Amino acid sequence: MTDTNSKSEFLERLRDVHDFPGPFMFKVIGTNSDAFVARVVQAVINVLGNVEPQVKTRESSAGNHMAVTVDVSVEKAEDVLDIYAAFQSLEGVKFVL
């Protein structure tokens, strides 16, 4: 299967389970720092433009990592993939859910 086919299938499944436009929740786990949180939020803004996402953070029990939950309205399924791609390139990212 090619990357284009995989992307098309993922977009189709995403549209089946979510209504667009509509809210979407992203979770990113990475280094525990204010700069990391700021990079996550900026990545969303870079993709969607002038938005004000709701952001929640939770520090790991050892204090080494931070879970950042971002709730934001997205216009289309492609926006979701673009945001995930932006997260993958951020410094300090360990997991994207």
Tab-separated table of N, CA, C and O in Angstrom:
chain	number	residue	atom	x	y	z
A	1	MET	N	0.841	-1.175	0.000
A	1	MET	CA	0.000	0.000	0.000
A	1	MET	C	0.888	1.241	0.000
A	1	MET	O	1.883	1.301	0.697
A	2	THR	N	0.535	2.222	-0.791
A	2	THR	CA	1.335	3.440	-0.872
A	2	THR	C	0.951	4.403	0.240
A	2	THR	O	-0.099	4.276	0.867
A	3	ASP	N	1.812	5.403	0.472
A	3	ASP	CA	1.518	6.419	1.482
A	3	ASP	C	0.244	7.171	1.148
A	3	ASP	O	-0.535	7.515	2.025
A	4	THR	N	0.008	7.426	-0.145
A	4	THR	CA	-1.208	8.134	-0.569
A	4	THR	C	-2.440	7.318	-0.230
A	4	THR	O	-3.434	7.855	0.260
A	5	ASN	N	-2.388	6.003	-0.479
A	5	ASN	CA	-3.518	5.143	-0.138
A	5	ASN	C	-3.737	5.108	1.365
A	5	ASN	O	-4.873	5.145	1.833
A	6	SER	N	-2.660	5.022	2.139
A	6	SER	CA	-2.779	4.999	3.599
A	6	SER	C	-3.411	6.289	4.096
A	6	SER	O	-4.283	6.266	4.955
A	7	LYS	N	-2.966	7.409	3.561
A	7	LYS	CA	-3.511	8.703	3.963
A	7	LYS	C	-4.986	8.796	3.597
A	7	LYS	O	-5.799	9.232	4.412
A	8	SER	N	-5.347	8.362	2.411
A	8	SER	CA	-6.743	8.398	1.978
A	8	SER	C	-7.631	7.540	2.871
A	8	SER	O	-8.721	7.946	3.250
A	9	GLU	N	-7.132	6.353	3.194
A	9	GLU	CA	-7.901	5.462	4.065
A	9	GLU	C	-8.048	6.051	5.462
A	9	GLU	O	-9.121	5.970	6.067
A	10	PHE	N	-6.979	6.641	5.973
A	10	PHE	CA	-7.054	7.259	7.299
A	10	PHE	C	-8.041	8.416	7.297
A	10	PHE	O	-8.854	8.545	8.216
A	11	LEU	N	-7.992	9.255	6.262
A	11	LEU	CA	-8.927	10.382	6.172
A	11	LEU	C	-10.370	9.893	6.096
A	11	LEU	O	-11.263	10.465	6.729
A	12	GLU	N	-10.606	8.823	5.353
A	12	GLU	CA	-11.951	8.262	5.237
A	12	GLU	C	-12.455	7.766	6.599
A	12	GLU	O	-13.586	8.057	6.997
A	13	ARG	N	-11.604	7.061	7.324
A	13	ARG	CA	-11.987	6.573	8.658
A	13	ARG	C	-12.216	7.729	9.623
A	13	ARG	O	-13.146	7.701	10.426
A	14	LEU	N	-11.365	8.740	9.537
A	14	LEU	CA	-11.506	9.907	10.402
A	14	LEU	C	-12.838	10.608	10.144
A	14	LEU	O	-13.546	10.992	11.079
A	15	ARG	N	-13.203	10.751	8.887
A	15	ARG	CA	-14.487	11.380	8.545
A	15	ARG	C	-15.671	10.528	8.997
A	15	ARG	O	-16.737	11.056	9.287
A	16	ASP	N	-15.478	9.208	9.057
A	16	ASP	CA	-16.549	8.317	9.504
A	16	ASP	C	-16.859	8.472	10.992
A	16	ASP	O	-17.995	8.275	11.412
A	17	VAL	N	-15.850	8.816	11.784
A	17	VAL	CA	-16.044	8.856	13.236
A	17	VAL	C	-16.097	10.264	13.824
A	17	VAL	O	-16.401	10.423	15.002
A	18	HIS	N	-15.791	11.288	13.024
A	18	HIS	CA	-15.825	12.677	13.500
A	18	HIS	C	-16.613	13.539	12.535
A	18	HIS	O	-16.596	13.304	11.329
A	19	ASP	N	-17.280	14.534	13.087
A	19	ASP	CA	-17.977	15.512	12.269
A	19	ASP	C	-17.076	16.714	12.040
A	19	ASP	O	-16.479	17.234	12.983
A	20	PHE	N	-16.974	17.131	10.787
A	20	PHE	CA	-16.174	18.297	10.436
A	20	PHE	C	-17.067	19.317	9.765
A	20	PHE	O	-17.902	18.936	8.953
A	21	PRO	N	-16.917	20.585	10.089
A	21	PRO	CA	-16.032	21.115	11.124
A	21	PRO	C	-16.526	20.731	12.508
A	21	PRO	O	-17.720	20.482	12.713
A	22	GLY	N	-15.617	20.707	13.457
A	22	GLY	CA	-15.979	20.345	14.814
A	22	GLY	C	-14.782	20.267	15.724
A	22	GLY	O	-13.636	20.442	15.311
A	23	PRO	N	-15.041	19.985	17.005
A	23	PRO	CA	-13.950	19.921	17.986
A	23	PRO	C	-13.111	18.665	17.802
A	23	PRO	O	-13.601	17.625	17.349
A	24	PHE	N	-11.836	18.792	18.156
A	24	PHE	CA	-10.930	17.652	18.112
A	24	PHE	C	-9.937	17.802	19.253
A	24	PHE	O	-9.498	18.904	19.548
A	25	MET	N	-9.594	16.671	19.881
A	25	MET	CA	-8.653	16.686	20.992
A	25	MET	C	-7.353	16.004	20.563
A	25	MET	O	-7.377	14.904	20.007
A	26	PHE	N	-6.246	16.685	20.834
A	26	PHE	CA	-4.912	16.161	20.575
A	26	PHE	C	-4.187	16.027	21.897
A	26	PHE	O	-4.370	16.849	22.795
A	27	LYS	N	-3.351	15.004	22.025
A	27	LYS	CA	-2.522	14.852	23.215
A	27	LYS	C	-1.086	14.605	22.776
A	27	LYS	O	-0.824	13.746	21.942
A	28	VAL	N	-0.186	15.395	23.355
A	28	VAL	CA	1.233	15.297	23.025
A	28	VAL	C	1.999	15.143	24.334
A	28	VAL	O	1.780	15.902	25.284
A	29	ILE	N	2.896	14.186	24.385
A	29	ILE	CA	3.705	13.954	25.574
A	29	ILE	C	5.154	14.235	25.213
A	29	ILE	O	5.651	13.772	24.175
A	30	GLY	N	5.798	15.021	26.065
A	30	GLY	CA	7.179	15.381	25.779
A	30	GLY	C	7.881	15.912	27.012
A	30	GLY	O	7.457	15.659	28.142
A	31	THR	N	8.951	16.650	26.773
A	31	THR	CA	9.754	17.183	27.870
A	31	THR	C	8.935	18.128	28.736
A	31	THR	O	8.043	18.820	28.255
A	32	ASN	N	9.237	18.140	30.011
A	32	ASN	CA	8.502	18.969	30.957
A	32	ASN	C	9.106	20.371	30.973
A	32	ASN	O	10.064	20.641	31.683
A	33	SER	N	8.522	21.257	30.149
A	33	SER	CA	8.977	22.646	30.139
A	33	SER	C	7.887	23.534	29.559
A	33	SER	O	7.056	23.075	28.768
A	34	ASP	N	7.906	24.784	29.977
A	34	ASP	CA	6.960	25.756	29.418
A	34	ASP	C	7.202	25.928	27.926
A	34	ASP	O	6.269	26.145	27.159
A	35	ALA	N	8.456	25.841	27.512
A	35	ALA	CA	8.794	25.988	26.097
A	35	ALA	C	8.163	24.872	25.267
A	35	ALA	O	7.696	25.112	24.147
A	36	PHE	N	8.127	23.659	25.806
A	36	PHE	CA	7.499	22.545	25.097
A	36	PHE	C	6.018	22.814	24.903
A	36	PHE	O	5.485	22.649	23.803
A	37	VAL	N	5.347	23.246	25.950
A	37	VAL	CA	3.913	23.556	25.860
A	37	VAL	C	3.693	24.645	24.816
A	37	VAL	O	2.797	24.536	23.969
A	38	ALA	N	4.503	25.674	24.826
A	38	ALA	CA	4.378	26.769	23.869
A	38	ALA	C	4.574	26.276	22.433
A	38	ALA	O	3.858	26.706	21.518
A	39	ARG	N	5.518	25.356	22.222
A	39	ARG	CA	5.752	24.812	20.877
A	39	ARG	C	4.549	24.013	20.396
A	39	ARG	O	4.176	24.083	19.215
A	40	VAL	N	3.921	23.255	21.293
A	40	VAL	CA	2.742	22.470	20.928
A	40	VAL	C	1.615	23.408	20.505
A	40	VAL	O	0.980	23.223	19.458
A	41	VAL	N	1.356	24.421	21.300
A	41	VAL	CA	0.282	25.376	20.988
A	41	VAL	C	0.590	26.102	19.680
A	41	VAL	O	-0.280	26.264	18.824
A	42	GLN	N	1.829	26.524	19.499
A	42	GLN	CA	2.202	27.244	18.281
A	42	GLN	C	2.047	26.365	17.045
A	42	GLN	O	1.666	26.847	15.978
A	43	ALA	N	2.315	25.074	17.168
A	43	ALA	CA	2.142	24.163	16.038
A	43	ALA	C	0.685	24.145	15.580
A	43	ALA	O	0.398	24.153	14.376
A	44	VAL	N	-0.243	24.129	16.532
A	44	VAL	CA	-1.673	24.157	16.196
A	44	VAL	C	-2.017	25.467	15.498
A	44	VAL	O	-2.704	25.490	14.465
A	45	ILE	N	-1.546	26.568	16.048
A	45	ILE	CA	-1.825	27.885	15.471
A	45	ILE	C	-1.222	27.995	14.072
A	45	ILE	O	-1.852	28.553	13.156
A	46	ASN	N	-0.042	27.450	13.877
A	46	ASN	CA	0.595	27.499	12.555
A	46	ASN	C	-0.231	26.784	11.498
A	46	ASN	O	-0.258	27.196	10.341
A	47	VAL	N	-0.908	25.707	11.884
A	47	VAL	CA	-1.723	24.954	10.927
A	47	VAL	C	-3.080	25.606	10.727
A	47	VAL	O	-3.545	25.759	9.595
A	48	LEU	N	-3.731	26.005	11.821
A	48	LEU	CA	-5.118	26.465	11.734
A	48	LEU	C	-5.280	27.972	11.594
A	48	LEU	O	-6.358	28.445	11.267
A	49	GLY	N	-4.229	28.709	11.873
A	49	GLY	CA	-4.348	30.165	11.804
A	49	GLY	C	-4.715	30.744	13.151
A	49	GLY	O	-4.343	30.211	14.190
A	50	ASN	N	-5.455	31.800	13.135
A	50	ASN	CA	-5.788	32.558	14.341
A	50	ASN	C	-6.849	31.840	15.181
A	50	ASN	O	-8.038	32.122	15.055
A	51	VAL	N	-6.406	30.892	15.991
A	51	VAL	CA	-7.300	30.150	16.891
A	51	VAL	C	-6.775	30.258	18.311
A	51	VAL	O	-5.602	30.557	18.530
A	52	GLU	N	-7.650	30.028	19.265
A	52	GLU	CA	-7.254	29.998	20.672
A	52	GLU	C	-7.635	28.640	21.246
A	52	GLU	O	-8.711	28.465	21.806
A	53	PRO	N	-6.737	27.660	21.107
A	53	PRO	CA	-7.052	26.321	21.602
A	53	PRO	C	-7.099	26.289	23.126
A	53	PRO	O	-6.431	27.062	23.805
A	54	GLN	N	-7.937	25.403	23.649
A	54	GLN	CA	-7.953	25.155	25.088
A	54	GLN	C	-6.828	24.165	25.373
A	54	GLN	O	-6.716	23.140	24.703
A	55	VAL	N	-6.017	24.486	26.377
A	55	VAL	CA	-4.839	23.680	26.671
A	55	VAL	C	-4.856	23.256	28.131
A	55	VAL	O	-5.087	24.071	29.023
A	56	LYS	N	-4.619	21.961	28.348
A	56	LYS	CA	-4.462	21.418	29.701
A	56	LYS	C	-3.118	20.705	29.739
A	56	LYS	O	-2.708	20.077	28.762
A	57	THR	N	-2.454	20.803	30.880
A	57	THR	CA	-1.179	20.108	31.027
A	57	THR	C	-1.204	19.246	32.284
A	57	THR	O	-1.935	19.538	33.237
A	58	ARG	N	-0.412	18.198	32.231
A	58	ARG	CA	-0.257	17.325	33.398
A	58	ARG	C	1.166	16.806	33.406
A	58	ARG	O	1.645	16.228	32.435
A	59	GLU	N	1.822	17.026	34.522
A	59	GLU	CA	3.202	16.594	34.705
A	59	GLU	C	3.226	15.119	35.089
A	59	GLU	O	2.367	14.637	35.826
A	60	SER	N	4.233	14.396	34.608
A	60	SER	CA	4.391	12.995	34.992
A	60	SER	C	4.760	12.903	36.468
A	60	SER	O	5.233	13.869	37.067
A	61	SER	N	4.577	11.730	37.039
A	61	SER	CA	4.853	11.557	38.467
A	61	SER	C	6.319	11.822	38.811
A	61	SER	O	6.629	12.330	39.880
A	62	ALA	N	7.223	11.500	37.898
A	62	ALA	CA	8.644	11.751	38.140
A	62	ALA	C	9.042	13.183	37.785
A	62	ALA	O	10.138	13.618	38.114
A	63	GLY	N	8.146	13.895	37.100
A	63	GLY	CA	8.418	15.280	36.743
A	63	GLY	C	9.263	15.471	35.502
A	63	GLY	O	9.608	16.593	35.154
A	64	ASN	N	9.567	14.396	34.807
A	64	ASN	CA	10.418	14.498	33.613
A	64	ASN	C	9.650	14.849	32.345
A	64	ASN	O	10.228	15.386	31.402
A	65	HIS	N	8.371	14.500	32.316
A	65	HIS	CA	7.569	14.665	31.112
A	65	HIS	C	6.300	15.460	31.403
A	65	HIS	O	5.844	15.546	32.548
A	66	MET	N	5.732	15.994	30.315
A	66	MET	CA	4.503	16.770	30.402
A	66	MET	C	3.545	16.246	29.342
A	66	MET	O	3.929	16.036	28.187
A	67	ALA	N	2.289	16.012	29.749
A	67	ALA	CA	1.237	15.676	28.798
A	67	ALA	C	0.473	16.964	28.515
A	67	ALA	O	0.013	17.642	29.429
A	68	VAL	N	0.373	17.301	27.241
A	68	VAL	CA	-0.322	18.507	26.823
A	68	VAL	C	-1.547	18.074	26.024
A	68	VAL	O	-1.426	17.379	25.008
A	69	THR	N	-2.728	18.447	26.502
A	69	THR	CA	-3.977	18.159	25.802
A	69	THR	C	-4.463	19.452	25.181
A	69	THR	O	-4.582	20.474	25.864
A	70	VAL	N	-4.731	19.404	23.889
A	70	VAL	CA	-5.173	20.578	23.150
A	70	VAL	C	-6.536	20.278	22.549
A	70	VAL	O	-6.680	19.331	21.775
A	71	ASP	N	-7.524	21.079	22.914
A	71	ASP	CA	-8.860	20.992	22.335
A	71	ASP	C	-9.048	22.192	21.424
A	71	ASP	O	-8.866	23.345	21.847
A	72	VAL	N	-9.425	21.923	20.174
A	72	VAL	CA	-9.566	23.000	19.199
A	72	VAL	C	-10.575	22.573	18.135
A	72	VAL	O	-10.761	21.381	17.892
A	73	SER	N	-11.212	23.528	17.522
A	73	SER	CA	-12.119	23.244	16.424
A	73	SER	C	-11.330	23.155	15.125
A	73	SER	O	-10.495	24.010	14.836
A	74	VAL	N	-11.576	22.094	14.373
A	74	VAL	CA	-10.912	21.920	13.085
A	74	VAL	C	-11.964	21.923	11.979
A	74	VAL	O	-13.083	21.448	12.175
A	75	GLU	N	-11.584	22.462	10.840
A	75	GLU	CA	-12.522	22.592	9.713
A	75	GLU	C	-12.680	21.301	8.925
A	75	GLU	O	-13.761	20.993	8.444
A	76	LYS	N	-11.561	20.564	8.774
A	76	LYS	CA	-11.608	19.371	7.928
A	76	LYS	C	-10.621	18.317	8.438
A	76	LYS	O	-9.712	18.627	9.196
A	77	ALA	N	-10.818	17.103	7.994
A	77	ALA	CA	-9.984	15.990	8.434
A	77	ALA	C	-8.521	16.214	8.079
A	77	ALA	O	-7.624	15.831	8.841
A	78	GLU	N	-8.246	16.865	6.966
A	78	GLU	CA	-6.867	17.128	6.558
A	78	GLU	C	-6.136	17.988	7.588
A	78	GLU	O	-4.933	17.841	7.779
A	79	ASP	N	-6.883	18.882	8.258
A	79	ASP	CA	-6.276	19.698	9.314
A	79	ASP	C	-5.716	18.822	10.428
A	79	ASP	O	-4.661	19.110	10.989
A	80	VAL	N	-6.426	17.762	10.758
A	80	VAL	CA	-5.992	16.845	11.815
A	80	VAL	C	-4.644	16.231	11.437
A	80	VAL	O	-3.707	16.214	12.242
A	81	LEU	N	-4.539	15.749	10.205
A	81	LEU	CA	-3.275	15.155	9.763
A	81	LEU	C	-2.151	16.184	9.738
A	81	LEU	O	-1.012	15.875	10.108
A	82	ASP	N	-2.462	17.399	9.329
A	82	ASP	CA	-1.442	18.453	9.287
A	82	ASP	C	-0.942	18.791	10.687
A	82	ASP	O	0.251	19.022	10.897
A	83	ILE	N	-1.842	18.794	11.658
A	83	ILE	CA	-1.448	19.081	13.041
A	83	ILE	C	-0.590	17.939	13.585
A	83	ILE	O	0.451	18.186	14.209
A	84	TYR	N	-0.996	16.700	13.343
A	84	TYR	CA	-0.174	15.571	13.780
A	84	TYR	C	1.226	15.645	13.172
A	84	TYR	O	2.226	15.386	13.848
A	85	ALA	N	1.324	15.983	11.907
A	85	ALA	CA	2.627	16.105	11.241
A	85	ALA	C	3.458	17.209	11.896
A	85	ALA	O	4.664	17.045	12.102
A	86	ALA	N	2.809	18.315	12.235
A	86	ALA	CA	3.523	19.419	12.891
A	86	ALA	C	4.038	18.987	14.260
A	86	ALA	O	5.157	19.343	14.639
A	87	PHE	N	3.246	18.221	14.993
A	87	PHE	CA	3.694	17.734	16.306
A	87	PHE	C	4.920	16.838	16.177
A	87	PHE	O	5.833	16.891	16.998
A	88	GLN	N	4.936	15.984	15.180
A	88	GLN	CA	6.041	15.020	15.007
A	88	GLN	C	7.383	15.716	14.829
A	88	GLN	O	8.422	15.154	15.164
A	89	SER	N	7.373	16.923	14.301
A	89	SER	CA	8.631	17.617	14.047
A	89	SER	C	9.085	18.504	15.208
A	89	SER	O	10.140	19.132	15.138
A	90	LEU	N	8.309	18.556	16.290
A	90	LEU	CA	8.653	19.418	17.413
A	90	LEU	C	9.771	18.834	18.278
A	90	LEU	O	9.801	17.624	18.524
A	91	GLU	N	10.619	19.690	18.742
A	91	GLU	CA	11.668	19.302	19.672
A	91	GLU	C	11.041	18.862	20.994
A	91	GLU	O	10.140	19.518	21.514
A	92	GLY	N	11.505	17.735	21.526
A	92	GLY	CA	11.055	17.268	22.825
A	92	GLY	C	9.869	16.331	22.824
A	92	GLY	O	9.467	15.831	23.870
A	93	VAL	N	9.267	16.061	21.659
A	93	VAL	CA	8.093	15.180	21.588
A	93	VAL	C	8.514	13.733	21.797
A	93	VAL	O	9.469	13.249	21.185
A	94	LYS	N	7.801	13.034	22.685
A	94	LYS	CA	8.030	11.608	22.915
A	94	LYS	C	6.917	10.777	22.279
A	94	LYS	O	7.167	9.743	21.674
A	95	PHE	N	5.643	11.207	22.467
A	95	PHE	CA	4.477	10.493	21.929
A	95	PHE	C	3.435	11.509	21.477
A	95	PHE	O	3.305	12.575	22.079
A	96	VAL	N	2.702	11.129	20.439
A	96	VAL	CA	1.552	11.909	19.993
A	96	VAL	C	0.371	10.962	19.944
A	96	VAL	O	0.434	9.912	19.310
A	97	LEU	N	-0.693	11.320	20.630
A	97	LEU	CA	-1.883	10.463	20.677
A	97	LEU	C	-3.055	11.165	20.040
A	97	LEU	O	-3.162	12.347	20.027
